[in-house]
Structures are given as C-alpha cells and as structure tokens.
Coordinates of N, CA and C in Angstrom, one line a residue:
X1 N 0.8 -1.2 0.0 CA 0.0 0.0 0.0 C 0.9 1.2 0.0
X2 N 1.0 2.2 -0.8 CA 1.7 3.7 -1.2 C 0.7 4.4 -0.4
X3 N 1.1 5.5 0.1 CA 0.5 6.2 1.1 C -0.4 7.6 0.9
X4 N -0.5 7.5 -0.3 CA -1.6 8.0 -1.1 C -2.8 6.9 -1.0
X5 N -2.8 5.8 -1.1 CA -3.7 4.7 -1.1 C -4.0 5.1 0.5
X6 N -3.0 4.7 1.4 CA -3.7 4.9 2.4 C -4.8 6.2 3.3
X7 N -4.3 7.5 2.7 CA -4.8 8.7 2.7 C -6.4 8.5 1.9
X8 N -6.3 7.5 1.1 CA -7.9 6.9 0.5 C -8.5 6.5 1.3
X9 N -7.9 5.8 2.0 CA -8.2 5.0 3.1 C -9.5 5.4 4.1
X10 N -8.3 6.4 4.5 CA -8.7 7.1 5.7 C -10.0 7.7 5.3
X11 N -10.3 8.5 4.1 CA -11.4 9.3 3.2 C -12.4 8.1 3.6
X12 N -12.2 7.0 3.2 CA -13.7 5.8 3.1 C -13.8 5.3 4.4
X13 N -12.9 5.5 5.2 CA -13.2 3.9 6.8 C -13.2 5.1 7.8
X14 N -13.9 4.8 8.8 CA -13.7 5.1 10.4 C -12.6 4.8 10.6
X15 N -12.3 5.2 12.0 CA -10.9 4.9 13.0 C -10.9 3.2 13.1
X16 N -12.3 3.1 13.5 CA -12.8 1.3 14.2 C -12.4 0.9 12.4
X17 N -12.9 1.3 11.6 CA -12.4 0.3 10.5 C -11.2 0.1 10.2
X18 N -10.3 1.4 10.4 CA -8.9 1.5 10.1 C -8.1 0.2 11.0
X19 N -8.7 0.0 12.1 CA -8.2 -1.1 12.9 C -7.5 -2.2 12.2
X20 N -8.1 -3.2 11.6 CA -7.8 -4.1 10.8 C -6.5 -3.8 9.9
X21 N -6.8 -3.0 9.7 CA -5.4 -2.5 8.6 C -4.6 -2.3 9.6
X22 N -4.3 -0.9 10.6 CA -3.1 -0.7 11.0 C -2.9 -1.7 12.7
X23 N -3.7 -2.3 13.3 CA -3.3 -3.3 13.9 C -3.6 -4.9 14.3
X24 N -4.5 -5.3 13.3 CA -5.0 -6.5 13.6 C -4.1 -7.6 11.8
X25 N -4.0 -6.8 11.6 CA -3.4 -7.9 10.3 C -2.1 -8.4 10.4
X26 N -1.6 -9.3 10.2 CA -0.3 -10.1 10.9 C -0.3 -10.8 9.6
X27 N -0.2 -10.0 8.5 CA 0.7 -10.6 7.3 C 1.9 -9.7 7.6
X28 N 2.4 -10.6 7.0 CA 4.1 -9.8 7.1 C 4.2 -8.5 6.6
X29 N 4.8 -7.7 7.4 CA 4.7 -5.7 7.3 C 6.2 -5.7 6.4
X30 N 6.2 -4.4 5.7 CA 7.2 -4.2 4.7 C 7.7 -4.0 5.2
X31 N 8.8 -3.8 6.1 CA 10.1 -3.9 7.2 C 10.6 -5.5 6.6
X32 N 9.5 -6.8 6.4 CA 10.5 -8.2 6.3 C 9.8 -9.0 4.7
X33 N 9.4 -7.6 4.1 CA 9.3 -8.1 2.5 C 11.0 -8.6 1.8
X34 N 10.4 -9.2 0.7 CA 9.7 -9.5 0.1 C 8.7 -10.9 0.1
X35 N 9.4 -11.6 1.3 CA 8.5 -12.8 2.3 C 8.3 -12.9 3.4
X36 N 7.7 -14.0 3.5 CA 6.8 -14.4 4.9 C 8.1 -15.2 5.9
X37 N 9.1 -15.4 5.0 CA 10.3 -16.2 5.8 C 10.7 -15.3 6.9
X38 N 11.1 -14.3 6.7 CA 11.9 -13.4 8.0 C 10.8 -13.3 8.9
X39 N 9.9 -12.9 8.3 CA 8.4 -12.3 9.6 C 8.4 -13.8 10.4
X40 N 8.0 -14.9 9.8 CA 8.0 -15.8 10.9 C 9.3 -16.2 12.2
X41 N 10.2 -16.0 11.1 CA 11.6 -16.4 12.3 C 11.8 -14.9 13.4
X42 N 11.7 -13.6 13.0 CA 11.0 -12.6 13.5 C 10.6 -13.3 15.2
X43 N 9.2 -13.3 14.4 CA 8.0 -13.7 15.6 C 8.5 -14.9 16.5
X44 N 9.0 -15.9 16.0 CA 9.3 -17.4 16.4 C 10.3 -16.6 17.6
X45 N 11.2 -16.0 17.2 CA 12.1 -15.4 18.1 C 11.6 -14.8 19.5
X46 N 10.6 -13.9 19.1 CA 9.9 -13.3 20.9 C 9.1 -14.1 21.4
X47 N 8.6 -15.3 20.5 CA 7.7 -16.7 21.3 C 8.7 -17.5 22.1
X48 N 10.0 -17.5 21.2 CA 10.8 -17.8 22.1 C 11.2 -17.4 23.2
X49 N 12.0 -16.2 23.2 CA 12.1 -15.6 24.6 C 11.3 -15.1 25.7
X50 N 10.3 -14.8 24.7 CA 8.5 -14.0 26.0 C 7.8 -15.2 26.3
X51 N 8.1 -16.4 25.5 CA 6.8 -17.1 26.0 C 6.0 -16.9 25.7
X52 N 5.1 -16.4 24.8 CA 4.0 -15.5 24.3 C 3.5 -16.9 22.6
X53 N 2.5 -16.7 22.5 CA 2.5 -17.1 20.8 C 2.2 -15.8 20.2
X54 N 2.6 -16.6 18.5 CA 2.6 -15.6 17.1 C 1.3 -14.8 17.1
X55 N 0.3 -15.3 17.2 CA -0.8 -14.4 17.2 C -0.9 -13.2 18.0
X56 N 0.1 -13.2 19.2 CA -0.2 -12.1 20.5 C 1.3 -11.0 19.7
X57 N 1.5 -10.8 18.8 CA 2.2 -10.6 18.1 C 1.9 -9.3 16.9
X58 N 2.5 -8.1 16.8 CA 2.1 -7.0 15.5 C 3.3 -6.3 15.5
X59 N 3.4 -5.8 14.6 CA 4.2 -4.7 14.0 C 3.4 -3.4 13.3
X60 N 3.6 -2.2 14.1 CA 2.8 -1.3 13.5 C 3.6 0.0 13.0
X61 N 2.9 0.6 12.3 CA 3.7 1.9 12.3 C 4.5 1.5 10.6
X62 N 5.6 2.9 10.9 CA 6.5 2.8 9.1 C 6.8 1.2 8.5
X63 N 7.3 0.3 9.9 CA 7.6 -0.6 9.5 C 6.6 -1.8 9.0
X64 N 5.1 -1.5 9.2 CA 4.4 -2.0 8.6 C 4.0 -1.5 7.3
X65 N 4.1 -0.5 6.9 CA 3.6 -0.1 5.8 C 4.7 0.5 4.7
X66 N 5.7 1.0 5.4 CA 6.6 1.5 4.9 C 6.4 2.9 4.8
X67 N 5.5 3.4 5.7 CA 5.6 5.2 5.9 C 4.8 5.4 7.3
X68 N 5.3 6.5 7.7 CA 5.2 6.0 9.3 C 3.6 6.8 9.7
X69 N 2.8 6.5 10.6 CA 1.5 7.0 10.9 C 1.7 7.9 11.8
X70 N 2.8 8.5 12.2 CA 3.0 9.0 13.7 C 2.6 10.6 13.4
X71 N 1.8 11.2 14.2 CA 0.9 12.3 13.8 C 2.0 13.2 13.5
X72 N 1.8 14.4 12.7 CA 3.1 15.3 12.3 C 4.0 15.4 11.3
X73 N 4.4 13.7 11.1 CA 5.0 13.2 10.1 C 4.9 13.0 8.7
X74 N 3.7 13.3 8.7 CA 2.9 13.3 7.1 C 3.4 12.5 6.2
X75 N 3.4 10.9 7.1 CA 3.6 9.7 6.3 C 5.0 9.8 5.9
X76 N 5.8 9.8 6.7 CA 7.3 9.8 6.1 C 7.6 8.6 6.0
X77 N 8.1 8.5 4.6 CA 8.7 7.1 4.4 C 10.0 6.3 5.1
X78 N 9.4 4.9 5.7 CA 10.3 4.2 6.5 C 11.8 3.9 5.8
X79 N 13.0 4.4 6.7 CA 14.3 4.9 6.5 C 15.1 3.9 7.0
X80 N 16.4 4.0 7.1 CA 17.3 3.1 7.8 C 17.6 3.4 9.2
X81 N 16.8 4.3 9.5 CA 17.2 4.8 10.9 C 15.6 5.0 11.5
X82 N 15.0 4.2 10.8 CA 14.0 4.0 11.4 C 13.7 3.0 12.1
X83 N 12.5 3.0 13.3 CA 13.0 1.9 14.2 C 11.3 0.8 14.1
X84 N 11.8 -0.4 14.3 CA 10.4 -1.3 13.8 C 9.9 -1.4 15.6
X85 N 8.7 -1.3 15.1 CA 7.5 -0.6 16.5 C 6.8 -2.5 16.7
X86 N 7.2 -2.9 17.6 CA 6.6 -4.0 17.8 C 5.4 -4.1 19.0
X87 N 4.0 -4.3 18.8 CA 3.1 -4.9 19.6 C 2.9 -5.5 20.5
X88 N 3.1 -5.9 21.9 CA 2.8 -7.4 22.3 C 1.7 -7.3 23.2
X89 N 0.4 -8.4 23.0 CA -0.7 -8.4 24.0 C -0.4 -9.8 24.6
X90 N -0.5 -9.6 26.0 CA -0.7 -10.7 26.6 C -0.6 -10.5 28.0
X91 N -1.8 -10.6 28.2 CA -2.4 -10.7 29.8 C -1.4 -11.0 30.8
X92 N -1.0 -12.4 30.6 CA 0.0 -12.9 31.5 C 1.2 -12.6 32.0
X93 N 1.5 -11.8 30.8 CA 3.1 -11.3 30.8 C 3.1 -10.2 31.0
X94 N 1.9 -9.0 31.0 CA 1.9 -8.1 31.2 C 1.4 -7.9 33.1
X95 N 0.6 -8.5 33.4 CA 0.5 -8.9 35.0 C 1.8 -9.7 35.7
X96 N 2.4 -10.4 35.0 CA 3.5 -10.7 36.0 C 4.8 -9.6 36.0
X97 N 4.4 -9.0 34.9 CA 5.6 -7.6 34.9 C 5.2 -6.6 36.2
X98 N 3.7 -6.6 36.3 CA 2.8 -5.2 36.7 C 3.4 -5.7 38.3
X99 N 3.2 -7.0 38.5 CA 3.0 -7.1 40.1 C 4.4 -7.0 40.5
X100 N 5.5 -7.4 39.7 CA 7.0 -7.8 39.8 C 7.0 -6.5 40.2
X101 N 6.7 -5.6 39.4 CA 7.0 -3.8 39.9 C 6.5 -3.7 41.6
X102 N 5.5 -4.2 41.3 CA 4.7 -3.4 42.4 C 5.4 -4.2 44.0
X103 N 5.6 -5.8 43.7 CA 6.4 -5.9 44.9 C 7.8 -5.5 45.1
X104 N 8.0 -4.9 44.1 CA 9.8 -4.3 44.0 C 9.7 -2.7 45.0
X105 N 8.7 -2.0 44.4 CA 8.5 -1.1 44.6 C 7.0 -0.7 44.8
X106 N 6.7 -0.7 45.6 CA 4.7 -0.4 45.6 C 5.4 1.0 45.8
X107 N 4.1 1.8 45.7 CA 4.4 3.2 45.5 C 3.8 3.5 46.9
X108 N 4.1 4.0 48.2 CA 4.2 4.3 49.3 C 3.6 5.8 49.5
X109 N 3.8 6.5 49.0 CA 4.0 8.3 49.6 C 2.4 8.5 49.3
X110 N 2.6 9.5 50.5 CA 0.7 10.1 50.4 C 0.0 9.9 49.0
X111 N -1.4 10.1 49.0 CA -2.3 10.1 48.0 C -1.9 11.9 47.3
X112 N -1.5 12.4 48.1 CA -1.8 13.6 47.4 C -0.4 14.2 46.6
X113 N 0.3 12.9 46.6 CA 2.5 13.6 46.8 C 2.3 12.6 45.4
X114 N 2.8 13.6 44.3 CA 3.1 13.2 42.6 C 4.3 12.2 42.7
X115 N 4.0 11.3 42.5 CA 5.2 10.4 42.2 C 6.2 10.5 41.0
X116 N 7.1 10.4 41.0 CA 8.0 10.8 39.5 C 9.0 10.0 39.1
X117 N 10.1 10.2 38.1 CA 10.6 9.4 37.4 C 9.7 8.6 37.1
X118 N 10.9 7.2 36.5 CA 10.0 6.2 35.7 C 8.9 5.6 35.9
X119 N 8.9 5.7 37.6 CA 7.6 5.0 37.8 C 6.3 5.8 38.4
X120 N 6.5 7.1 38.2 CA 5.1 8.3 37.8 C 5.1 7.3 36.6
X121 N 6.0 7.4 35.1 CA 5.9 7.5 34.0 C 5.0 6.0 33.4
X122 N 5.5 4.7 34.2 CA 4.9 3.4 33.9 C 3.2 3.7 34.7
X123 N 2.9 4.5 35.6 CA 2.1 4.8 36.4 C 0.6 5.5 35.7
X124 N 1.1 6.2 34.3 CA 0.5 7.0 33.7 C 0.3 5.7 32.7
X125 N 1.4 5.0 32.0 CA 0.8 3.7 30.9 C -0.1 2.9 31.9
X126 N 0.4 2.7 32.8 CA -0.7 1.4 33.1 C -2.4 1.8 32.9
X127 N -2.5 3.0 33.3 CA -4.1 3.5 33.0 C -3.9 3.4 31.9
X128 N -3.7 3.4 30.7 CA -4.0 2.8 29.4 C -3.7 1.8 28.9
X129 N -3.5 0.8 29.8 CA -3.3 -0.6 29.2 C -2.2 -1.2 28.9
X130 N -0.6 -0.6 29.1 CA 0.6 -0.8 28.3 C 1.5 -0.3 29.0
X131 N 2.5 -1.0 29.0 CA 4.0 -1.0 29.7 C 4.9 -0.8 28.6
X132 N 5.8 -0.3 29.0 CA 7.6 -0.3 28.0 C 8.5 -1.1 29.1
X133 N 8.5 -2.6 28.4 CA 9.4 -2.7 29.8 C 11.0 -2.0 30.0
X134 N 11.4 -2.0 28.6 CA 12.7 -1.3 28.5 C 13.0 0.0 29.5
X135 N 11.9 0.6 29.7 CA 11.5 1.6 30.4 C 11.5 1.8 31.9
X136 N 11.4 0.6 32.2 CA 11.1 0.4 33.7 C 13.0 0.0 34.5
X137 N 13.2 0.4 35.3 CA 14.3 0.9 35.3 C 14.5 0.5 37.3
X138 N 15.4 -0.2 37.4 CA 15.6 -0.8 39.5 C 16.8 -0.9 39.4
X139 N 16.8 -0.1 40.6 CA 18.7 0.0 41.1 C 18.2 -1.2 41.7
X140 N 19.2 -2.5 42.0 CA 19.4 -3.3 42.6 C 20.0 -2.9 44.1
X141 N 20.7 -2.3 44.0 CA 21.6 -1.6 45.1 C 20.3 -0.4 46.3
X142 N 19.5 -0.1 45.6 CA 18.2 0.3 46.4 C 16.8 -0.3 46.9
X143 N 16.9 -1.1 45.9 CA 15.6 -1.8 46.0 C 16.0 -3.3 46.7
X144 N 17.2 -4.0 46.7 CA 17.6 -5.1 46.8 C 17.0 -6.4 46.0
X145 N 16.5 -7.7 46.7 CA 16.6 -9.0 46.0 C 15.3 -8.6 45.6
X146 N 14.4 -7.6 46.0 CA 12.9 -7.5 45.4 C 13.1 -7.1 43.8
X147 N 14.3 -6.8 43.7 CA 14.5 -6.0 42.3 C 14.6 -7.3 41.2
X148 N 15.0 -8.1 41.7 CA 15.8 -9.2 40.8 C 14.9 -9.3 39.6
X149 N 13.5 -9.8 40.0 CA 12.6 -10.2 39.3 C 12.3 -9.2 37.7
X150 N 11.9 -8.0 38.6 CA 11.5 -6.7 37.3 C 13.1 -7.3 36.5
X151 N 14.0 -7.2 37.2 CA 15.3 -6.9 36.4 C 15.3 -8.1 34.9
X152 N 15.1 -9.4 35.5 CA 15.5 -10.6 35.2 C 14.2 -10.5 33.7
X153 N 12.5 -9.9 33.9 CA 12.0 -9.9 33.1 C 12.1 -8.9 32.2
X154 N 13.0 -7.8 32.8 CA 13.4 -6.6 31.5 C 15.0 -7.4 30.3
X155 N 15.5 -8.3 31.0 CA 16.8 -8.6 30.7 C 15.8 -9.8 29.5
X156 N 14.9 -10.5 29.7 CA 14.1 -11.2 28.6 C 14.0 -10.3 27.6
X157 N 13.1 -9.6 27.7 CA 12.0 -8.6 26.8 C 13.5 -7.8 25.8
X158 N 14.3 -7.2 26.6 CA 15.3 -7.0 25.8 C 16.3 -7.9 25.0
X159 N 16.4 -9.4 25.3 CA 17.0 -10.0 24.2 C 16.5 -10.7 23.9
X160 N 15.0 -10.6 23.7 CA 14.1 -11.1 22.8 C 14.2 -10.1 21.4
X161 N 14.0 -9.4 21.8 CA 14.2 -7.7 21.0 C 15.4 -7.7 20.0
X162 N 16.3 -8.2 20.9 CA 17.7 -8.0 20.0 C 18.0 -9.5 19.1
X163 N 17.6 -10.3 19.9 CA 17.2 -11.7 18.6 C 16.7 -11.0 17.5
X164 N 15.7 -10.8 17.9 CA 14.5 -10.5 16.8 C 14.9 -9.5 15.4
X165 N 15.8 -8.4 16.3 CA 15.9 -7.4 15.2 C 16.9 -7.8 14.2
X166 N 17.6 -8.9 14.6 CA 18.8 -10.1 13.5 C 17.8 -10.3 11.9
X167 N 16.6 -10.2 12.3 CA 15.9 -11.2 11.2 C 14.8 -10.2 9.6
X168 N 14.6 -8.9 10.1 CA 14.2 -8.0 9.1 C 14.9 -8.1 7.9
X169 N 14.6 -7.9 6.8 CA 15.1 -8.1 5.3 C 15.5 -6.3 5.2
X170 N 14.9 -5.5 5.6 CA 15.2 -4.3 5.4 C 15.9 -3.5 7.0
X171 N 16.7 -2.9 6.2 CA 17.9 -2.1 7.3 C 17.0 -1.4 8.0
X172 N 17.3 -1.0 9.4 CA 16.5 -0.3 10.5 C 17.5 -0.1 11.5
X173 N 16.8 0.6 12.4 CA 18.0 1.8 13.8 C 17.8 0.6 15.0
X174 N 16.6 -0.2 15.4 CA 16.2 -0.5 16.5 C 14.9 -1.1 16.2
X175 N 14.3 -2.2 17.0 CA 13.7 -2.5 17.3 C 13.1 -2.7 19.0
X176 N 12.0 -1.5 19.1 CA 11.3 -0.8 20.1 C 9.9 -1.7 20.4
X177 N 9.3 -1.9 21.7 CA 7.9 -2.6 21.8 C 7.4 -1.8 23.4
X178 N 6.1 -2.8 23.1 CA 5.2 -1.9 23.7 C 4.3 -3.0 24.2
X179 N 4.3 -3.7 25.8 CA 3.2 -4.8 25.9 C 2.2 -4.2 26.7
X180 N 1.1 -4.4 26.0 CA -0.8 -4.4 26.3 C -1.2 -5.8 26.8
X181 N -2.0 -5.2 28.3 CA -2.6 -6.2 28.7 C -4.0 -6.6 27.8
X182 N -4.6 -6.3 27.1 CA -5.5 -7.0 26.3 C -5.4 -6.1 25.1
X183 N -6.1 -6.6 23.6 CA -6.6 -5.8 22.8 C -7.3 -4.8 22.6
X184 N -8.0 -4.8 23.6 CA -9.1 -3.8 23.5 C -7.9 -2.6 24.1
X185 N -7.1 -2.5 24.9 CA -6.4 -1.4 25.2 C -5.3 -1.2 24.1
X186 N -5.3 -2.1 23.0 CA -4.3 -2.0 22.3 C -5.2 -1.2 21.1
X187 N -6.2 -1.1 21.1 CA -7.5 -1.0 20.2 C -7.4 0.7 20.2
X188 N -7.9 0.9 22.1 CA -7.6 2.8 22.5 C -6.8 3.3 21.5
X189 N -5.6 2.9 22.2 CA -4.3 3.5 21.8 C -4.3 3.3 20.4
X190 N -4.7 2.6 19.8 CA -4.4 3.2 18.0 C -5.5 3.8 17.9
X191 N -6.7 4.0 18.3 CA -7.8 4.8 17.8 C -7.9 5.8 18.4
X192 N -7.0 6.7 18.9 CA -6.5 7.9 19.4 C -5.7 8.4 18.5
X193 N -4.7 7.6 18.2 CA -3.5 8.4 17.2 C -4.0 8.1 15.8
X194 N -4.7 7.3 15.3 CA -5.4 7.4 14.5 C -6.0 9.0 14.2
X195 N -7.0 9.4 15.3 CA -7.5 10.7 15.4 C -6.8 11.3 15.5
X196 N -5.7 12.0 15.7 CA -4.6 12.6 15.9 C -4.1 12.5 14.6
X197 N -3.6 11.6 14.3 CA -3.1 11.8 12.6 C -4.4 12.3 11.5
X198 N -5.5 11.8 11.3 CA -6.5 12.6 10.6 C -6.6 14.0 10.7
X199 N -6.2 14.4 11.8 CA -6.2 16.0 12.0 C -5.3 17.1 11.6
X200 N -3.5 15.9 11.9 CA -3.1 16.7 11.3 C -2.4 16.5 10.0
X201 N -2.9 15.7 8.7 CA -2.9 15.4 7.6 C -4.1 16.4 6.9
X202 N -5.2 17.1 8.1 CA -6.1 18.0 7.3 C -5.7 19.0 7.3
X203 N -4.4 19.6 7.9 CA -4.1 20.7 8.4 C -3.5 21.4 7.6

C-alpha cells in the first residue's frame, strides 16, 4: 500500500475500520518483505524468549507499511534509521511484569504527593493498558533482592528484541515494543492516534 492509497483509506473507513489495517493484520509488514520467511523467524524469536505465541504478536507503524503513521510526520517514508515498532498483547506477561513492579516497589507516599521518574511514568501507561518494559528501570543496590525479578524480566523482553531485530530483510535503527494487557487497550491507543493523525494530515 503507497501512502496516497492509504490517505484513501482514511477518506472511506472510520478509525474502528482502520483497525484491521493498522493493527489486527499479521501478514508480514514491509520492514520483512519480500517474504513471509523473516516475519515468521521474527515472531518465532519473541515466542521464544516472552513465551507468548505468534498471534499475540504486531508490528505497526513505518515498518508496517513502509511510511510511518506517527501524527506530524505526514507519512514519512520508513528509512534506515528508522525503528520497527513491535506490539505485544498478553495478559500474562503483562501482569507478572505489573506485580513484579509493584512488589519491587509499591508506590508508598501520600495520595496527594506526585510520584516521579520512571515509575510516575509506567504509572501513567498502566491507566492505558501498556508497559515499556525497556523503560522500567531498578537499582538493585536500592531496592535489593525485590528488584531481581522486574530486572531478570526486563533482561528477557530486551533480548528477545535483540534476537529478533537479527531477522528484518530491510535495514533499520532498533527494534522498540510496547506490551498491552488485552486488545481492546491496544485498540484505544491506535484509535486515538489514528484521530490525531487525521487531524493533522487536514491541516
């Protein structure tokens, strides 16, 4: 799809129709054309390390389409320093991350005292559904043996990531993710920036 086609797109479907296209379809995204070979050993790779299956599984953004959706960007075509945006839903893995935090670190200070750094910042994703685990960040030396766990499942999630990024047919900066505890919060979050890009493509 050229991104004039997709700009058609947008003219004929809702946000909810756009869905299908920019996050539910798991043919292989132009980041690992011209086959289905890379995309699978790809995927095979974070089933491997997350424990997750292929279907809990997307790539969105430039490296799906090969021009990126990110509002502002007015479809800029995916570069070599661009980075492939990976999806992951899955309940399981996204709750044993959530509580690993929370016994590492429950968040303690008054109701009324702003919590900050990274974990204000994972504090703000979790009300939408989605962690960065790369993001989430424990001194071991502060937190002690409670830390081990977050550590041990950030040290997965990142070389799952770095397997994975071995296998694209097309050159890229990084390979970045983003795990949702169900779809329907994976659903929000593109049907927001969806709206957000319509807006400013009319602009």
């Amino acid at each position: 799809m050229t991104s004039e086609e997709f700009r058609g797109l947008l003219q004929q479907r809702s946000d909810t129709q756009m869905l299908d296209t920019c996050l539910h379809d798991d043919r292989a995204p132009y980041a690992f054309e011209p086959g289905s070979t890379a995309w699978d050993t790809f995927r095979d790779e974070l089933v491997s390390g997350l424990g997750i299956a292929r279907s809990d599984i997307r790539v969105v953004g430039s490296a799906r389409f090969g021009f990126s959706l990110k509002p502002g960007h007015n479809l800029r075509s995916f570069r070599d320093t661009s980075d492939i945006d990976v999806v992951v839903v899955n309940s399981g893995l996204f709750d044993e991350l959530w509580l690993a935090v929370l016994d590492a670190a429950y968040p303690r200070p008054p109701v009324d005292q702003k919590i900050g750094g990274w974990l204000g910042k994972r504090r703000n994703e979790l009300y939408t559904g989605w962690l960065t685990p790369l993001e989430i960040r424990l001194d071991i030396k502060i937190f002690g043996a409670k830390a081990r766990r977050v550590l041990d499942l950030r040290a997965r999630w990142f070389n799952a990531l770095k397997e994975a990024a071995r296998h694209p047919t097309r050159r890229h900066e990084d390979v970045t993710g983003r795990l949702y505890r169900t779809w329907r919060h994976a659903e929000l979050y593109h049907l927001h920036s969806l709206s957000t890009l319509r807006r400013t493509l009319e602009e």
